PDB file of C-alpha atoms in Angstrom:
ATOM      1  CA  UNK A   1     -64.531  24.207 -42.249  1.00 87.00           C
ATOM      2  CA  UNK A   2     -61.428  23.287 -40.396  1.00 94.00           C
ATOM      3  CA  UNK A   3     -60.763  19.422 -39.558  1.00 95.00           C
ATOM      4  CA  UNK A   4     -59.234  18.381 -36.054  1.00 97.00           C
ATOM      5  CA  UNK A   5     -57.221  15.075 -36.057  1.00 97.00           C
ATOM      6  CA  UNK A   6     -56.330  14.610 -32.375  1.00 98.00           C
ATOM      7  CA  UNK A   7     -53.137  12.587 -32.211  1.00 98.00           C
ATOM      8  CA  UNK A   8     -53.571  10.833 -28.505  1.00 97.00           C
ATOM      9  CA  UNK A   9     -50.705   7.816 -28.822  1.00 97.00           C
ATOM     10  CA  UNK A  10     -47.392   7.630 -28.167  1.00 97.00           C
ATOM     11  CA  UNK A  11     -45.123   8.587 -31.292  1.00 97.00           C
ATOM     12  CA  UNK A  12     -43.565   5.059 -31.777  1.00 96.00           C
ATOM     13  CA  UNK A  13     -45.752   2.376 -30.380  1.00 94.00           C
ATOM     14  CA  UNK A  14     -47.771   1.741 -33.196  1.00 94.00           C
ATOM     15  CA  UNK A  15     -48.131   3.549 -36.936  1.00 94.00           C
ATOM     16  CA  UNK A  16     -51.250   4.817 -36.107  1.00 95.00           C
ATOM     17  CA  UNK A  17     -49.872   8.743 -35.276  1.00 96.00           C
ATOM     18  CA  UNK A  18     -47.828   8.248 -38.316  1.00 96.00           C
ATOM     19  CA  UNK A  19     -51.252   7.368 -40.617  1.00 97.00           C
ATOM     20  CA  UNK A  20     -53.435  10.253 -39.097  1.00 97.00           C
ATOM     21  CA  UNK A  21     -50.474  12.690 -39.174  1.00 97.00           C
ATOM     22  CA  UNK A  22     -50.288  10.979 -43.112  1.00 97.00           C
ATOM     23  CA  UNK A  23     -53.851  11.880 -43.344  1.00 97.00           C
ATOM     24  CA  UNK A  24     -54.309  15.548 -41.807  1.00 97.00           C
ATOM     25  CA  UNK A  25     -50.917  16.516 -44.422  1.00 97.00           C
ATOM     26  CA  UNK A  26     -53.053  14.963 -47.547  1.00 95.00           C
ATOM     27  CA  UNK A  27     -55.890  16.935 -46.471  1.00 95.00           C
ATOM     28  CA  UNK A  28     -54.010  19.866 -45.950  1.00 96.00           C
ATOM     29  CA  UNK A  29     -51.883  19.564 -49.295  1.00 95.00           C
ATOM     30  CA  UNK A  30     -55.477  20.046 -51.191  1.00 93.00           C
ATOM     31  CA  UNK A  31     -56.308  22.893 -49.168  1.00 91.00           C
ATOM     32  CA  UNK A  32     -58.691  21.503 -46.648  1.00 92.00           C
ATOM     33  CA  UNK A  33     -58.202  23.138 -43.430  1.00 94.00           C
ATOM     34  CA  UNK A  34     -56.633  21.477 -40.499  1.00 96.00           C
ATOM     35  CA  UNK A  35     -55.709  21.427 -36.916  1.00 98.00           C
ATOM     36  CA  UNK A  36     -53.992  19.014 -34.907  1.00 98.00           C
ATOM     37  CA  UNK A  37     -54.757  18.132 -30.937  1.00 98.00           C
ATOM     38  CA  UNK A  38     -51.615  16.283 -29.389  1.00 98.00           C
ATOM     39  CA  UNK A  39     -53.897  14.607 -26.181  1.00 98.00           C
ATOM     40  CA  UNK A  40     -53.278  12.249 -23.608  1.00 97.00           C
ATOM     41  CA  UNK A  41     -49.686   9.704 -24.449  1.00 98.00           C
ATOM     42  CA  UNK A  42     -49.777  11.404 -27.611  1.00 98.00           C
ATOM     43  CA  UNK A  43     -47.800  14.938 -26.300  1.00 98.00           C
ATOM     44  CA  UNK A  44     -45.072  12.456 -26.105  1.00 98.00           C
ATOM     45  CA  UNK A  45     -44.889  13.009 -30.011  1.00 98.00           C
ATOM     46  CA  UNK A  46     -44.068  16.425 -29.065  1.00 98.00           C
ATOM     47  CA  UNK A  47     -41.122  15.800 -26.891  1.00 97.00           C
ATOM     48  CA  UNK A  48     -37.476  17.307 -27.987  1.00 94.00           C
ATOM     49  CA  UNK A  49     -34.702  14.963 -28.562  1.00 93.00           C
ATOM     50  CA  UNK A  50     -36.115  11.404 -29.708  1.00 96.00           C
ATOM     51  CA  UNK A  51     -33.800   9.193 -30.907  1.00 96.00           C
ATOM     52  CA  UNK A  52     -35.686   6.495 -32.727  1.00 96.00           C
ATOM     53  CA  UNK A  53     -33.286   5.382 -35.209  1.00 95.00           C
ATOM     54  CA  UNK A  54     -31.636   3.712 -32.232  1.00 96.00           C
ATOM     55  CA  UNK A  55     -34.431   1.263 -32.810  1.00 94.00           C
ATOM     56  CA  UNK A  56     -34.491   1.074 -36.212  1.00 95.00           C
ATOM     57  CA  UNK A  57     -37.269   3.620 -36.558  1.00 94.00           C
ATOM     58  CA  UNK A  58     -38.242   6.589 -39.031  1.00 94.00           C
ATOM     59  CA  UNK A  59     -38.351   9.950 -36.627  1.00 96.00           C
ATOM     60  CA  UNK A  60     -41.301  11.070 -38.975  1.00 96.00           C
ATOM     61  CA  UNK A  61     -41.864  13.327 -35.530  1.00 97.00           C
ATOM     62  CA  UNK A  62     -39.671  16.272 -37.093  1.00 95.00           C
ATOM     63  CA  UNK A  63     -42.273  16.905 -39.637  1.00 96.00           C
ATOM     64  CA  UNK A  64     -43.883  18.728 -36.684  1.00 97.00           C
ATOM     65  CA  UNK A  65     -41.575  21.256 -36.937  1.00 96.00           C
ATOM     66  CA  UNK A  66     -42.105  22.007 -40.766  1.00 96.00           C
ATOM     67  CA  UNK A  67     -46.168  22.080 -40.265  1.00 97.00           C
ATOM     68  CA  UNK A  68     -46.117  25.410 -41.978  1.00 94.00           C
ATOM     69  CA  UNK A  69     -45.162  24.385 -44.546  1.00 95.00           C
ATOM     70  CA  UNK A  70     -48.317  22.580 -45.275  1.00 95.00           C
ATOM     71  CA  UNK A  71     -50.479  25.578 -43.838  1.00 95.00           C
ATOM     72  CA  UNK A  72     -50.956  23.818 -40.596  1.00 97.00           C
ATOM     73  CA  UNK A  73     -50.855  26.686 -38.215  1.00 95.00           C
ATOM     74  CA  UNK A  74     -53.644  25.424 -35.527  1.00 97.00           C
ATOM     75  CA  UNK A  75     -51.810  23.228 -33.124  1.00 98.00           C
ATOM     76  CA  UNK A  76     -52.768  22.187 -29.793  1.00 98.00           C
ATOM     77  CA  UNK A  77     -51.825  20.188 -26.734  1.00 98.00           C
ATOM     78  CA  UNK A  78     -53.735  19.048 -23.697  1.00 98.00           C
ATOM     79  CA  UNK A  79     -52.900  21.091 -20.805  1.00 97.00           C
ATOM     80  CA  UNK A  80     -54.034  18.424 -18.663  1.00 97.00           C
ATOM     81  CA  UNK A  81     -51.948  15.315 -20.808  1.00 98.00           C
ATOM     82  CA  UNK A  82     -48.700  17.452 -20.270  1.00 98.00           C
ATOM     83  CA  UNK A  83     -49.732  18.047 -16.201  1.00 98.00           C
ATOM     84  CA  UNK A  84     -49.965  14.560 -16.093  1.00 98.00           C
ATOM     85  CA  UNK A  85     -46.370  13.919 -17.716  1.00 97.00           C
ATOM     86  CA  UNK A  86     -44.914  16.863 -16.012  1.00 97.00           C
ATOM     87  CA  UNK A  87     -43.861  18.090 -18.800  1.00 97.00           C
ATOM     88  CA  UNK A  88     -43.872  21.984 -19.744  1.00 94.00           C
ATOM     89  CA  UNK A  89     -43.069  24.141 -22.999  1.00 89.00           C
ATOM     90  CA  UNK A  90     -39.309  23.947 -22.762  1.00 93.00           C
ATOM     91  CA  UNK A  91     -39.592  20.400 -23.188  1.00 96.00           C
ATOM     92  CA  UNK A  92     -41.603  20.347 -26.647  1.00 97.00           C
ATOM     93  CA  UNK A  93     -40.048  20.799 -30.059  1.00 97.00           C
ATOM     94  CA  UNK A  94     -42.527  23.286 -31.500  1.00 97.00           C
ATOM     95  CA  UNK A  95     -44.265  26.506 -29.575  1.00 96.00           C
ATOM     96  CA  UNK A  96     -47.885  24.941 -29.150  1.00 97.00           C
ATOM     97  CA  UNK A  97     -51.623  26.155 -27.391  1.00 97.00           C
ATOM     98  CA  UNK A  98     -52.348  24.268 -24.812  1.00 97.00           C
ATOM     99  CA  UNK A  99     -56.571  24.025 -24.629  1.00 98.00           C
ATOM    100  CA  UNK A 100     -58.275  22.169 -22.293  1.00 97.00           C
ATOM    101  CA  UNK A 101     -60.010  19.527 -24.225  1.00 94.00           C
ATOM    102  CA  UNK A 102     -63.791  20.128 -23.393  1.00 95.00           C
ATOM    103  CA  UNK A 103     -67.075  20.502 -25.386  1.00 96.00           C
ATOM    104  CA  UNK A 104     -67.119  23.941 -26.260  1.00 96.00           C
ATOM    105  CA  UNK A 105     -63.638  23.332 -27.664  1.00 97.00           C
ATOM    106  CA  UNK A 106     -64.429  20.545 -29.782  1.00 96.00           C
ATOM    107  CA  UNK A 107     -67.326  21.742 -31.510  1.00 96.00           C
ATOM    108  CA  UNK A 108     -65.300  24.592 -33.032  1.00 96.00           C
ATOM    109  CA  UNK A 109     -64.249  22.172 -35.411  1.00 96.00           C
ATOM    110  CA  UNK A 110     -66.574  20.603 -38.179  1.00 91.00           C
ATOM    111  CA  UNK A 111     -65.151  17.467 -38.678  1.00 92.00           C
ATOM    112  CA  UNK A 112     -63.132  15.648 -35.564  1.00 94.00           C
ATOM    113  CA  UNK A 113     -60.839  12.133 -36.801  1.00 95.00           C
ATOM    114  CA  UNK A 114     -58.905  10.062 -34.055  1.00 96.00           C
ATOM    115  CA  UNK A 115     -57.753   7.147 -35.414  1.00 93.00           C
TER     116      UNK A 115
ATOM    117  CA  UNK B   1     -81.233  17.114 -51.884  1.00 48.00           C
ATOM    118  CA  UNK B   2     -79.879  14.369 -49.686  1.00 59.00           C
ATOM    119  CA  UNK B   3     -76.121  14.813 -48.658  1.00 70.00           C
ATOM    120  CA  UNK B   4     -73.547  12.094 -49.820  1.00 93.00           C
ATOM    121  CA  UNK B   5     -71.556  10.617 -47.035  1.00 96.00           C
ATOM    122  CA  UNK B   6     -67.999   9.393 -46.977  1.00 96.00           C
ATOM    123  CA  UNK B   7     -67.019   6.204 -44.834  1.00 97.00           C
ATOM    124  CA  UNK B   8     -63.922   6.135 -43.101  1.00 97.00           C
ATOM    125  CA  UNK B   9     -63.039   2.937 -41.806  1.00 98.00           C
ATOM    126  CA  UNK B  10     -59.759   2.546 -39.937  1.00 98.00           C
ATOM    127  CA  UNK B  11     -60.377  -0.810 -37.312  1.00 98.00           C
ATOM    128  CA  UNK B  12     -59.274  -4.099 -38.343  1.00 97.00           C
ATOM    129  CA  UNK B  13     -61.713  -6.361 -39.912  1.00 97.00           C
ATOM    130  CA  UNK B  14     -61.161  -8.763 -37.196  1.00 94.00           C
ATOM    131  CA  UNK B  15     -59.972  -7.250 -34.040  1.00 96.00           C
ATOM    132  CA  UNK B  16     -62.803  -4.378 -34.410  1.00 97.00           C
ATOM    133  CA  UNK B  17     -66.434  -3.696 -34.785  1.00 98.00           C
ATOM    134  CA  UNK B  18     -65.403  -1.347 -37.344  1.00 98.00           C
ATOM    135  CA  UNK B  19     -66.881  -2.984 -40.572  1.00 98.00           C
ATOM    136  CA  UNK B  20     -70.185  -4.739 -38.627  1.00 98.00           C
ATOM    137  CA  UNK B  21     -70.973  -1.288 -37.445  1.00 98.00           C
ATOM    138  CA  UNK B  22     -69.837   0.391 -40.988  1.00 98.00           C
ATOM    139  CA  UNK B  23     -72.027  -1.735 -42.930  1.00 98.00           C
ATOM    140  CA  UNK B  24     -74.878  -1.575 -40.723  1.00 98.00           C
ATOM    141  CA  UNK B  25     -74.842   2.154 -40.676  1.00 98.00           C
ATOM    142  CA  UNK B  26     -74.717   2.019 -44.697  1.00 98.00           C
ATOM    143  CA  UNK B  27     -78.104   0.128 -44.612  1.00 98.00           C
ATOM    144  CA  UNK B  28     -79.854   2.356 -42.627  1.00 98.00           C
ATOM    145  CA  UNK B  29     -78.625   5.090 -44.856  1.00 97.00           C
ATOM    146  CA  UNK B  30     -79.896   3.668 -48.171  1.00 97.00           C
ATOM    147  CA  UNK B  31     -82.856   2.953 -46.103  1.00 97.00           C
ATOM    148  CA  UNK B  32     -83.430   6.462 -45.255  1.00 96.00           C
ATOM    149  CA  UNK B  33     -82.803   7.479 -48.872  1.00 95.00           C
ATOM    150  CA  UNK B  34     -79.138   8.664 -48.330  1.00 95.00           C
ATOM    151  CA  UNK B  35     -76.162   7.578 -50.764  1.00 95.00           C
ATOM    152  CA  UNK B  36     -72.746   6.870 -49.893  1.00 96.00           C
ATOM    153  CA  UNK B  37     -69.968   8.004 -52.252  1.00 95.00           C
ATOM    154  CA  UNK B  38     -67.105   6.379 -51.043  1.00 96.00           C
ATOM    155  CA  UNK B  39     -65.694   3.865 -48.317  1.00 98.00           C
ATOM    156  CA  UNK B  40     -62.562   4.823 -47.951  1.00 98.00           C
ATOM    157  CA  UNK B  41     -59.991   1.996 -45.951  1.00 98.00           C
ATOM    158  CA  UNK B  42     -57.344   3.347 -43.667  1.00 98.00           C
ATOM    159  CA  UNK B  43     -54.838   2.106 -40.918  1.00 98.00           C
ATOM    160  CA  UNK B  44     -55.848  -1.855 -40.242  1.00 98.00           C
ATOM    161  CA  UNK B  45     -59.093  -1.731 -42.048  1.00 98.00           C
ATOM    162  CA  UNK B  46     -57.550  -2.132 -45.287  1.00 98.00           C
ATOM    163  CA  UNK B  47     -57.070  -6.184 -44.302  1.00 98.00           C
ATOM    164  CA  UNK B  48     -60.340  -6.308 -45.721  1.00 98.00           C
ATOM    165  CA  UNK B  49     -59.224  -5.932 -49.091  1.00 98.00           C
ATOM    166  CA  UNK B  50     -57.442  -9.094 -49.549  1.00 98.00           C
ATOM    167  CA  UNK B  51     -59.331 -11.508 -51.704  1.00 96.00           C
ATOM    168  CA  UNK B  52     -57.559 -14.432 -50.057  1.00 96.00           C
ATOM    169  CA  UNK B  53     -59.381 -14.295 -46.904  1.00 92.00           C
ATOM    170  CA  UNK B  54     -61.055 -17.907 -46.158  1.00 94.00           C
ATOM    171  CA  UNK B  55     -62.923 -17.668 -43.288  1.00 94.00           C
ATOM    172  CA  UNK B  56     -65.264 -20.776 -42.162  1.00 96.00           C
ATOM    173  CA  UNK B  57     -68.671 -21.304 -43.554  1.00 95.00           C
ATOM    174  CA  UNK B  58     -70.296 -19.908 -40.452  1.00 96.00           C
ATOM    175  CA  UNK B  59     -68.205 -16.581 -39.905  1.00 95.00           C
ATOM    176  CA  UNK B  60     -68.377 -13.488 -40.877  1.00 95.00           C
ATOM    177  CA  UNK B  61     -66.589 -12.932 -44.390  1.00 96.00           C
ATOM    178  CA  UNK B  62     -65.867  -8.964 -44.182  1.00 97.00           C
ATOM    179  CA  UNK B  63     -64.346  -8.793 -47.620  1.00 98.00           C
ATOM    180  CA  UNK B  64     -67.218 -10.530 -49.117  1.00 97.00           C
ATOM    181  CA  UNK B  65     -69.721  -8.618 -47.615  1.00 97.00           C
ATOM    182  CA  UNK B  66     -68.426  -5.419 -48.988  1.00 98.00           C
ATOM    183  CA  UNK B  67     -68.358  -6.482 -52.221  1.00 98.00           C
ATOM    184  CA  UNK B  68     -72.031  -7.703 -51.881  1.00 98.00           C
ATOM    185  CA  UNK B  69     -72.944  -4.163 -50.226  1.00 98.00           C
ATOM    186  CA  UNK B  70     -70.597  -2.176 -52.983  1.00 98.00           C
ATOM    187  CA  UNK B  71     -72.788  -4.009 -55.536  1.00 98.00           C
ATOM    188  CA  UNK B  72     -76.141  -3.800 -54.212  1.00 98.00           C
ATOM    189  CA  UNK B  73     -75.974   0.013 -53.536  1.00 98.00           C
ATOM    190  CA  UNK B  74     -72.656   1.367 -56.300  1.00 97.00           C
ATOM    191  CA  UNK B  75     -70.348   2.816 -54.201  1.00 96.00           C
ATOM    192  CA  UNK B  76     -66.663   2.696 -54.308  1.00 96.00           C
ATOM    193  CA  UNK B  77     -64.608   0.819 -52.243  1.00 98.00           C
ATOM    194  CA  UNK B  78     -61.269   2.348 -51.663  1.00 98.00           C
ATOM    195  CA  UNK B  79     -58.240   1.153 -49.927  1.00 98.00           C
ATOM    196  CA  UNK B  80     -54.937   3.590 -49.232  1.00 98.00           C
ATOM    197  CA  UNK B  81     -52.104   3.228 -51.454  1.00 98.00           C
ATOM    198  CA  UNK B  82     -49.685   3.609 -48.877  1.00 97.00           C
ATOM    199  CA  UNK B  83     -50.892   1.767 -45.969  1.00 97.00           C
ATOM    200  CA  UNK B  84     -52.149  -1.234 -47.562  1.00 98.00           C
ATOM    201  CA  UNK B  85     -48.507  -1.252 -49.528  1.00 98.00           C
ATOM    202  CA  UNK B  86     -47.014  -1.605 -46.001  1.00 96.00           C
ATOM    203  CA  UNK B  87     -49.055  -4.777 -45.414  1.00 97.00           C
ATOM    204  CA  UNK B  88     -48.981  -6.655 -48.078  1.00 97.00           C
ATOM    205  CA  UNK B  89     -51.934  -5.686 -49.919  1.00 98.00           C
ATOM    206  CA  UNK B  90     -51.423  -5.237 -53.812  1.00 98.00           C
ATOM    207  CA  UNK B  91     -53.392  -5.168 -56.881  1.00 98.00           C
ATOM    208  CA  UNK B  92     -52.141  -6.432 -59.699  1.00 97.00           C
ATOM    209  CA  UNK B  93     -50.811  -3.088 -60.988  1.00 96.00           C
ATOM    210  CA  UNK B  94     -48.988  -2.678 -57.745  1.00 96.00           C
ATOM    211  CA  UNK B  95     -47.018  -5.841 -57.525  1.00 97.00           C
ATOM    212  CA  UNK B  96     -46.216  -4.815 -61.129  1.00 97.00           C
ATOM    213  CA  UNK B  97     -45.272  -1.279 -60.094  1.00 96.00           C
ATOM    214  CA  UNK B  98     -43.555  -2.578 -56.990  1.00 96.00           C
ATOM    215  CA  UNK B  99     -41.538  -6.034 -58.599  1.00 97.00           C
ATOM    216  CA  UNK B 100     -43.536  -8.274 -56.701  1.00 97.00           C
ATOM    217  CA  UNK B 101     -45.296 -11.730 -58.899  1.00 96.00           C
ATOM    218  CA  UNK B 102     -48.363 -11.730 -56.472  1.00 97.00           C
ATOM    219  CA  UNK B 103     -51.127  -9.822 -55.979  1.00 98.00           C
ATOM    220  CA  UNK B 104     -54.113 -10.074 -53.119  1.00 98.00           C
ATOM    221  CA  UNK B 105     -56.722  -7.153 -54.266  1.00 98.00           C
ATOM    222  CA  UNK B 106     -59.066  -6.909 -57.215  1.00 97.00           C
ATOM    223  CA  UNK B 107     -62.059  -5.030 -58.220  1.00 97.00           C
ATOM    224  CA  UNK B 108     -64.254  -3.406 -56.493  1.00 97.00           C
ATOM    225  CA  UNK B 109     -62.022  -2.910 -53.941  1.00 98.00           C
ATOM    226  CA  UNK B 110     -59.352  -0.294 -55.461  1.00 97.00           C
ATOM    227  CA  UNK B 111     -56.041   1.245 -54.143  1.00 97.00           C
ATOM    228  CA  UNK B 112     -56.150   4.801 -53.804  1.00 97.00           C
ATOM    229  CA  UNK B 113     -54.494   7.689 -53.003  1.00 96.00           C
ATOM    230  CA  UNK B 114     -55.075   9.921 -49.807  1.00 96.00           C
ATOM    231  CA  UNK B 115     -55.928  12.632 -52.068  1.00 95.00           C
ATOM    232  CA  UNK B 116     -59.304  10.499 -53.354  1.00 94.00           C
ATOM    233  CA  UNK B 117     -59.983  11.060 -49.781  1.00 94.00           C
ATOM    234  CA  UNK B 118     -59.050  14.558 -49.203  1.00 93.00           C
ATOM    235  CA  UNK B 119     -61.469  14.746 -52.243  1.00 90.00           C
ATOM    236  CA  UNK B 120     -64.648  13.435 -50.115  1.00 85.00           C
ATOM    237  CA  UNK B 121     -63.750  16.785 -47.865  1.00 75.00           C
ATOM    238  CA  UNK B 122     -63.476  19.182 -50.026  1.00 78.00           C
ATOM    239  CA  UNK B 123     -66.515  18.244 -51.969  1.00 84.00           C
ATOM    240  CA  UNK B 124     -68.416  19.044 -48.460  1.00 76.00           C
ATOM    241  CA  UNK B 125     -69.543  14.648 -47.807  1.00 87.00           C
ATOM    242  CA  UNK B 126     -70.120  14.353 -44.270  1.00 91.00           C
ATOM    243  CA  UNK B 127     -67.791  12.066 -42.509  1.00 92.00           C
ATOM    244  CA  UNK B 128     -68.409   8.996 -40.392  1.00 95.00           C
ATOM    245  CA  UNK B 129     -65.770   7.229 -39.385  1.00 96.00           C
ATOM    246  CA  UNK B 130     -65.534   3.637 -37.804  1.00 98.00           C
ATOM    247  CA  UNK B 131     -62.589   2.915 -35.965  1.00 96.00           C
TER     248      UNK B 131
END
């Protein structure tokens, strides 16, 4: 029974990709299974070279890079979020699947949180 | 056997339908026959923990109708350490914990830990969440 938290703000805006990312590592630290959907603004979490402390702000973004860690191995992006942005793979931090976000690949999961 | 469900609520009390549609839903569950074992606060929602809300007469009092629903039907009424830290939101133990000579949330509402919620999934509750 895997969990999908799907992570669709920008990074800094608000706390609320900090709290679900919070959320899906609790989960995963008492071995609930978990995946992770960067969609829409959120693939902006995923960008290289953030410099938030310029601002006064925690880059809590390079936990993404340390996701194994936690046994958080099922990572996704939006193809069509990161068409939008024209952005591409060399931009993002991590090696990530990008899925196009329909039905069929939603209901592989058993329990879908987007805060 | 009737499955237990788990209550995530994450929209502010006030800038949300979150808790109107939350409660609701929790009626029509013990209506049905279904038990709740948790409502578990998260992100904005856990505003609705602090006891020093004062609405007018004739509004909606969110954190008062919690603790009526908690009471009528015994389920818990958690809100997350960390996030409700963040705001302002302490129980007397906290402010202790934390230095601070005030404190804003009491029984039933209680600060918890993510992992009380991590506990809701792995004892197989189905989720509803109310954002």
């Amino acid at each position: 029974m895997t969990t999908l938290f799907i992570l669709n703000k920008p990074p800094y805006q608000s706390e609320q990709t900090k709290e679900a990312l919070d959320m899906a590592l609790s989960l995963a630290a008492f071995d609930s299974r978990v995946a992770l959907l960067f969609a829409g603004d959120g693939v902006w979490n995923l960008v290289e070279d953030q410099a938030p402390k310029q601002q006064g702000m925690k880059e809590f973004t390079r936990l993404y890079k340390g996701l194994d860690l936690y046994d958080i191995e099922e990572l996704y992006v939006e193809q069509t979020a990161l068409e939008n942005y024209q952005l591409t793979e060399e931009n993002l931090m991590i090696p990530i699947q990008s899925v196009h976000c329909d039905a069929e690949f939603i209901q592989r999961f058993a329990q879908v949180i987007c805060l | 056997m009737s499955a237990s469900f788990a209550i995530l609520v994450s929209g502010s009390p006030y800038t949300s339908q979150a808790h109107l549609s939350a409660q609701s839903f929790i009626e029509a569950l013990y209506q049905e026959g279904q038990e709740v074992s948790r409502v578990f606060f998260y992100s904005d929602a856990v505003y609705v923990a602090n006891n020093l809300q004062s609405p007018p007469n004739d509004e909606p009092n969110w954190h008062l109708r919690w603790k009526e629903l908690a009471a009528k039907y015994e389920f818990k009424l958690q809100a997350c350490v960390s996030v409700s830290l963040k705001r302002g939101l302490l129980s007397a133990e906290e402010a202790e914990l934390n230095e601070l000579n005030q404190f804003n949330v009491s029984a039933p509402f209680d600060i918890s830990g993510l992992g009380e919620w991590a506990e809701s999934s792995i004892n197989g509750d189905r989720v509803v969440h109310f954002a």
